[in-house]
PDB file of C-alpha atoms in Angstrom:
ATOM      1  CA  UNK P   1     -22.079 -24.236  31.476  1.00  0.00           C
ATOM      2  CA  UNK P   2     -22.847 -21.058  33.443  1.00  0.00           C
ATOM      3  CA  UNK P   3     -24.943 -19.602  31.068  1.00  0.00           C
ATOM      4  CA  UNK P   4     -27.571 -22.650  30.561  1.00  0.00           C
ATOM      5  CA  UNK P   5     -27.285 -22.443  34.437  1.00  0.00           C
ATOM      6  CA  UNK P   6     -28.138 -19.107  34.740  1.00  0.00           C
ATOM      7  CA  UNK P   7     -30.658 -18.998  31.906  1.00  0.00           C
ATOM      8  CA  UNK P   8     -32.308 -22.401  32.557  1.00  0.00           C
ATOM      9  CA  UNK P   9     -32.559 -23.724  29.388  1.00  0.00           C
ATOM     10  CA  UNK P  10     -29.962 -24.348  26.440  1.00  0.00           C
ATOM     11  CA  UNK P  11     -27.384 -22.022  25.107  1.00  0.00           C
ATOM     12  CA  UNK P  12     -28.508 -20.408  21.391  1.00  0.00           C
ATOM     13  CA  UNK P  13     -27.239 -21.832  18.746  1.00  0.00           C
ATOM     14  CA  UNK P  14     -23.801 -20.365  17.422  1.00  0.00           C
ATOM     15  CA  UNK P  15     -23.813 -17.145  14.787  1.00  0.00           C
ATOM     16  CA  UNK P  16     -24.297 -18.176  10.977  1.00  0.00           C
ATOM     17  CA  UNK P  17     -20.868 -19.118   9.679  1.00  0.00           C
ATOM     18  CA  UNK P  18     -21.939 -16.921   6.485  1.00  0.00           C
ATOM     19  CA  UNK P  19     -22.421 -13.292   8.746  1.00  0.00           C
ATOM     20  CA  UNK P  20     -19.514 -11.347   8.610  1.00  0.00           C
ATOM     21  CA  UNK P  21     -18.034 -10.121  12.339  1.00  0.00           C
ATOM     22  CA  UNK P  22     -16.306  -6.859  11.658  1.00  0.00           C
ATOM     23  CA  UNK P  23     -17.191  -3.281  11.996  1.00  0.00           C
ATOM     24  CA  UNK P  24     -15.587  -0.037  11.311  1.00  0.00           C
ATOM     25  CA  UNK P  25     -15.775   3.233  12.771  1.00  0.00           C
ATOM     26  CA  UNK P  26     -14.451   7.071  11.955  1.00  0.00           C
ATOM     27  CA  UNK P  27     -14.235   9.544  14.667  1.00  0.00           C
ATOM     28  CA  UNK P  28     -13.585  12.980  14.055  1.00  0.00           C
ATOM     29  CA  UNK P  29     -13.566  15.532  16.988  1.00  0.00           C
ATOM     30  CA  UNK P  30     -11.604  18.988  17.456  1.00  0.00           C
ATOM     31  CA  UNK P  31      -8.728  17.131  19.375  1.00  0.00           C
ATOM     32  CA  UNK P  32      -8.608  13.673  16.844  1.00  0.00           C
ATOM     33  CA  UNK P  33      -9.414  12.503  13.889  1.00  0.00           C
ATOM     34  CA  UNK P  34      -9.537   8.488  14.416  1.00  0.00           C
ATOM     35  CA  UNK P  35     -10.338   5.253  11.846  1.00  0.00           C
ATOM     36  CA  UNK P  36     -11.028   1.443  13.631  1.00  0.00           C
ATOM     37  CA  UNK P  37     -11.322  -1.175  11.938  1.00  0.00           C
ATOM     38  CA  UNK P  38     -11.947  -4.778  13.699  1.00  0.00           C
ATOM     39  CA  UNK P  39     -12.564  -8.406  11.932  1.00  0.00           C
ATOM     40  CA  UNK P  40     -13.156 -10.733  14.557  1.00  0.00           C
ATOM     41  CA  UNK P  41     -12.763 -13.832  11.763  1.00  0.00           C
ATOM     42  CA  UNK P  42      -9.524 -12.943   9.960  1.00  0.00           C
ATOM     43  CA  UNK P  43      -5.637 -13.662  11.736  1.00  0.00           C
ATOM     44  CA  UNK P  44      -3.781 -10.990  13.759  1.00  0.00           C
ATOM     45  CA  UNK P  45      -0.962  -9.520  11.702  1.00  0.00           C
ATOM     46  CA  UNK P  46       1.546  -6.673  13.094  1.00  0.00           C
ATOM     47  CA  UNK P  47       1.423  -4.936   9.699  1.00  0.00           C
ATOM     48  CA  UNK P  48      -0.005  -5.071   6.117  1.00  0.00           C
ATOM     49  CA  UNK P  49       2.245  -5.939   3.201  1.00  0.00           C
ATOM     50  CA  UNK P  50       3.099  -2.930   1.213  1.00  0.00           C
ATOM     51  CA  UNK P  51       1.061  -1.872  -1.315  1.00  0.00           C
ATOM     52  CA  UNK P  52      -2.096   0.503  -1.407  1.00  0.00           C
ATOM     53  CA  UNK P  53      -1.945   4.145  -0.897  1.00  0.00           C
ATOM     54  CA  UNK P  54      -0.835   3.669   2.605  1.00  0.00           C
ATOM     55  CA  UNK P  55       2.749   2.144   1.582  1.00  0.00           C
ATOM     56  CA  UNK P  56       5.509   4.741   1.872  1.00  0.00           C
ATOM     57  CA  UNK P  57       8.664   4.146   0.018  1.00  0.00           C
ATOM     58  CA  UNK P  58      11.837   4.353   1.641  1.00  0.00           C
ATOM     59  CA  UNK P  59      15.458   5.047  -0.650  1.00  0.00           C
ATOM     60  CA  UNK P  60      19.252   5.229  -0.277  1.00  0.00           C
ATOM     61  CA  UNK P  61      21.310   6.934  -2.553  1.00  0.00           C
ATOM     62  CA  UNK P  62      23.832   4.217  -3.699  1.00  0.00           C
ATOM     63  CA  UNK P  63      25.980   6.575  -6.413  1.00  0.00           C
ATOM     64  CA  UNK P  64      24.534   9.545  -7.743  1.00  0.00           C
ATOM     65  CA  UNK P  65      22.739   8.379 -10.464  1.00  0.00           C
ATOM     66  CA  UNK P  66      21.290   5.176  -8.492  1.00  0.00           C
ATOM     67  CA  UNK P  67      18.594   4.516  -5.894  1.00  0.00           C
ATOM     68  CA  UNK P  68      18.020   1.772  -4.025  1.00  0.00           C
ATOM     69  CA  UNK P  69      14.405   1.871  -3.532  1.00  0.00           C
ATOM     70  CA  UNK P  70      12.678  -0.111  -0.963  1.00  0.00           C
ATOM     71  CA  UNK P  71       8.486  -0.693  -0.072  1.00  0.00           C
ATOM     72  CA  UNK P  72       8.110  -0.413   3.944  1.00  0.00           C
ATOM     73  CA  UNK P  73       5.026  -2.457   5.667  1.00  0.00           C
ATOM     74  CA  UNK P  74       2.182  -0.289   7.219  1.00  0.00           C
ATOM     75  CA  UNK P  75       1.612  -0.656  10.666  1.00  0.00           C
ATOM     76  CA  UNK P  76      -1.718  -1.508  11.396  1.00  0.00           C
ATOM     77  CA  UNK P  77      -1.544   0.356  14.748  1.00  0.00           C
ATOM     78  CA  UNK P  78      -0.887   3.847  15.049  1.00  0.00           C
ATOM     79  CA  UNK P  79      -2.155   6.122  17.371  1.00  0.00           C
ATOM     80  CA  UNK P  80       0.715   8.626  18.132  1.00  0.00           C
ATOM     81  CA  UNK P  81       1.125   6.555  21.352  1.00  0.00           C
ATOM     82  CA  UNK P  82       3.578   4.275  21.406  1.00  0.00           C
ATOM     83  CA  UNK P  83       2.876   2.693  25.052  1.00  0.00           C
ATOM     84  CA  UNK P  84      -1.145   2.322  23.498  1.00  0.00           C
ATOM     85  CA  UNK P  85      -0.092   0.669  20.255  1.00  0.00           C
ATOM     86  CA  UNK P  86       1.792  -1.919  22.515  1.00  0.00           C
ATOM     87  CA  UNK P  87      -1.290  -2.586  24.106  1.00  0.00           C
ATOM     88  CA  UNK P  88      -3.664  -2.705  21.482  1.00  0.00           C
ATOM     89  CA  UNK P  89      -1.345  -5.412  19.380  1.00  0.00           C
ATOM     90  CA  UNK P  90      -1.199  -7.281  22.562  1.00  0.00           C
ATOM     91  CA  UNK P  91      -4.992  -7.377  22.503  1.00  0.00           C
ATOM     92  CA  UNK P  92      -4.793  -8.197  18.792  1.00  0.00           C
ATOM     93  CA  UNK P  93      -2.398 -10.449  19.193  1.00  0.00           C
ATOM     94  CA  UNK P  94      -3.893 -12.498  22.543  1.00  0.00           C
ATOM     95  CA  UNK P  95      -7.350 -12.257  20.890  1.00  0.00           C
ATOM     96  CA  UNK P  96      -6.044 -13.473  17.038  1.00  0.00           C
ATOM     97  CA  UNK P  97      -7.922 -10.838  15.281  1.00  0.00           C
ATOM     98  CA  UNK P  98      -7.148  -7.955  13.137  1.00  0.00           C
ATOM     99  CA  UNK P  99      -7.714  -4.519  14.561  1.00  0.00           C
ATOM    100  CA  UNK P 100      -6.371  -1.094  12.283  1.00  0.00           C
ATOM    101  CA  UNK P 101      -6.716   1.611  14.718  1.00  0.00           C
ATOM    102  CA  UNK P 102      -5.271   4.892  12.505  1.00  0.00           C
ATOM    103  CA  UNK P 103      -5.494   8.588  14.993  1.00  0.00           C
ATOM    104  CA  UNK P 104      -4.378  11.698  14.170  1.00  0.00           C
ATOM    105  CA  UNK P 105      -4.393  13.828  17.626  1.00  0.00           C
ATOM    106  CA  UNK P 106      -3.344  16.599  19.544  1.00  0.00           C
ATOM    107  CA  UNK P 107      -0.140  15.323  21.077  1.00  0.00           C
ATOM    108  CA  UNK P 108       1.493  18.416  21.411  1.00  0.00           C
ATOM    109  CA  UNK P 109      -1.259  19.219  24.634  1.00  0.00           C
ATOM    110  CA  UNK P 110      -1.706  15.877  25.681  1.00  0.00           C
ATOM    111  CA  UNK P 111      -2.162  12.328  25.226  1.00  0.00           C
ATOM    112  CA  UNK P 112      -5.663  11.869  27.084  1.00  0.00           C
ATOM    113  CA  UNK P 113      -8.075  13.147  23.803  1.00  0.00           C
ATOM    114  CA  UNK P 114      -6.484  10.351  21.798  1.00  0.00           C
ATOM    115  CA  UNK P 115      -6.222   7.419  23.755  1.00  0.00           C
ATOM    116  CA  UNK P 116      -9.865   8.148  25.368  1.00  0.00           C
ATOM    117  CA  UNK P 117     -11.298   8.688  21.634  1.00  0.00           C
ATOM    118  CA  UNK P 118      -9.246   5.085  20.412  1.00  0.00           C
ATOM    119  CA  UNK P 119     -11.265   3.725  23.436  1.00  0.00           C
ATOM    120  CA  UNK P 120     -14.540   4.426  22.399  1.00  0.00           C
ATOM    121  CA  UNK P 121     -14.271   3.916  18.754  1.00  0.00           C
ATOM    122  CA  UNK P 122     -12.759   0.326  19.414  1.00  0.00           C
ATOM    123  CA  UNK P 123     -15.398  -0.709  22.078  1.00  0.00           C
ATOM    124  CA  UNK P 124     -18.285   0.779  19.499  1.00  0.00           C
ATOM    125  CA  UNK P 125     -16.710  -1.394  16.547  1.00  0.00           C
ATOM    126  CA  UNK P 126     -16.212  -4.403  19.223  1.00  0.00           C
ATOM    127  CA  UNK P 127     -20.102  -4.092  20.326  1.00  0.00           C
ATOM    128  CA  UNK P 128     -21.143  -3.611  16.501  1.00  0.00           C
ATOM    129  CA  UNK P 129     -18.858  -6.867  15.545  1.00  0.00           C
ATOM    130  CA  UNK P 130     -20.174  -9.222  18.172  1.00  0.00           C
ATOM    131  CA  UNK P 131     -23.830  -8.594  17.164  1.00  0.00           C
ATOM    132  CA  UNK P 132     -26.232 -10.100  19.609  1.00  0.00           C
ATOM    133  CA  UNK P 133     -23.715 -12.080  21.123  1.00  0.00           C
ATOM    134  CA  UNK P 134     -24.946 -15.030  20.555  1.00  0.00           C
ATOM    135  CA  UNK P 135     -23.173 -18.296  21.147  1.00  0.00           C
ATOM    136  CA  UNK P 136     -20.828 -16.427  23.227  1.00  0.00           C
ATOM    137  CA  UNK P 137     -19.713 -18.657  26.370  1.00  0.00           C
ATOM    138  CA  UNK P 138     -16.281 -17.480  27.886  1.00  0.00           C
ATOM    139  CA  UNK P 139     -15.892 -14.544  30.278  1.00  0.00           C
ATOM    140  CA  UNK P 140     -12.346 -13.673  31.096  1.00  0.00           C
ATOM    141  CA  UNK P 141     -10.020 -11.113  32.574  1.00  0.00           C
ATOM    142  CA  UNK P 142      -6.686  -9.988  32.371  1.00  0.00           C
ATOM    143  CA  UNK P 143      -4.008  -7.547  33.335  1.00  0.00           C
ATOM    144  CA  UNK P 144      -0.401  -6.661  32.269  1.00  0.00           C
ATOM    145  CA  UNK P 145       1.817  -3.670  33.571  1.00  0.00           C
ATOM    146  CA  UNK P 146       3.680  -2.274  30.554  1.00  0.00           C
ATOM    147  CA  UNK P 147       6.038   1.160  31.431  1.00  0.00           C
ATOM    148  CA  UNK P 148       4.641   1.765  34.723  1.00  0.00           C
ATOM    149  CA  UNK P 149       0.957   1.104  33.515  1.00  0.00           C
ATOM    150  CA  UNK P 150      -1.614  -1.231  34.294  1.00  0.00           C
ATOM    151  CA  UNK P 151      -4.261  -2.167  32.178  1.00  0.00           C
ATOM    152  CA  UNK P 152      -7.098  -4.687  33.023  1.00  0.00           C
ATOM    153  CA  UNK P 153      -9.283  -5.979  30.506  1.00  0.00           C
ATOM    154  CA  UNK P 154     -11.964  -7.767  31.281  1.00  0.00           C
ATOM    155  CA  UNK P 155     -14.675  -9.884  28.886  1.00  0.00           C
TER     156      UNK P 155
END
């Protein structure tokens, strides 16, 4: 192992099964207003089932005095952006954790205040969630092109 190369001796034990690995952060600033939530321990999902005070009902008028009511999921990604919400469930998605990343920006100047502020608040909740970092032994990197960009990630 690199690390009990590097370090000399033998790697620390692994995080107590019992000690929660999530975090959650809200960032409000005069361009966004964001909420991230990680859990490193609990399975990637697209979208939550409906239900909550997030659910939004959807209808169709079948005759006049009938509606066809219906619940819709709630994406668990939504950041105005739709190039950055394919990202971020990628990175859910490779990674098998649930991330909720909710922003409210200002899109009608630019994108940059948003996706730089999503940034931040999910790197502070990743730092937060991984705790000391202990028993951590895989470094990585990757990189996908999605829409003409590139983004490299790298652990």
């Amino acid at each position: 192992c690199l690390r009990v190369a590097l370090d000399g001796g033998p790697p620390p034990p692994p995080p107590k099964a019992d000690t929660p690995r999530r975090a959650a952060r809200t960032r409000a600033t005069k361009e966004t207003t964001i909420e991230v939530r990680v859990d490193l321990d609990a399975p990637y999902a697209k979208a939550d089932a409906p239900g909550g005070p997030m659910a939004a009902w959807t209808g169709d008028a079948q005759t006049p005095t009938m509606l066809k009511a219906s619940i819709k999921e709630t994406p668990r990604l939504q950041t105005g952006l739709p190039l950055l919400d394919t990202v971020l469930d990628g990175f859910a998605k490779a990674a098998n954790v649930a991330i909720v990343v909710r922003c409210v920006g200002d899109l009608h100047i630019d994108d940059h205040h948003s996706a730089e502020d999503v940034a931040i608040s999910l790197g502070q909740c990743l730092g937060e969630a991984l705790g000391d970092k202990a028993g951590l032994r895989r470094m990585a990197w990757a990189e996908r092109s999605i829409d003409g960009a590139t983004v490299r990630a790298v652990l």
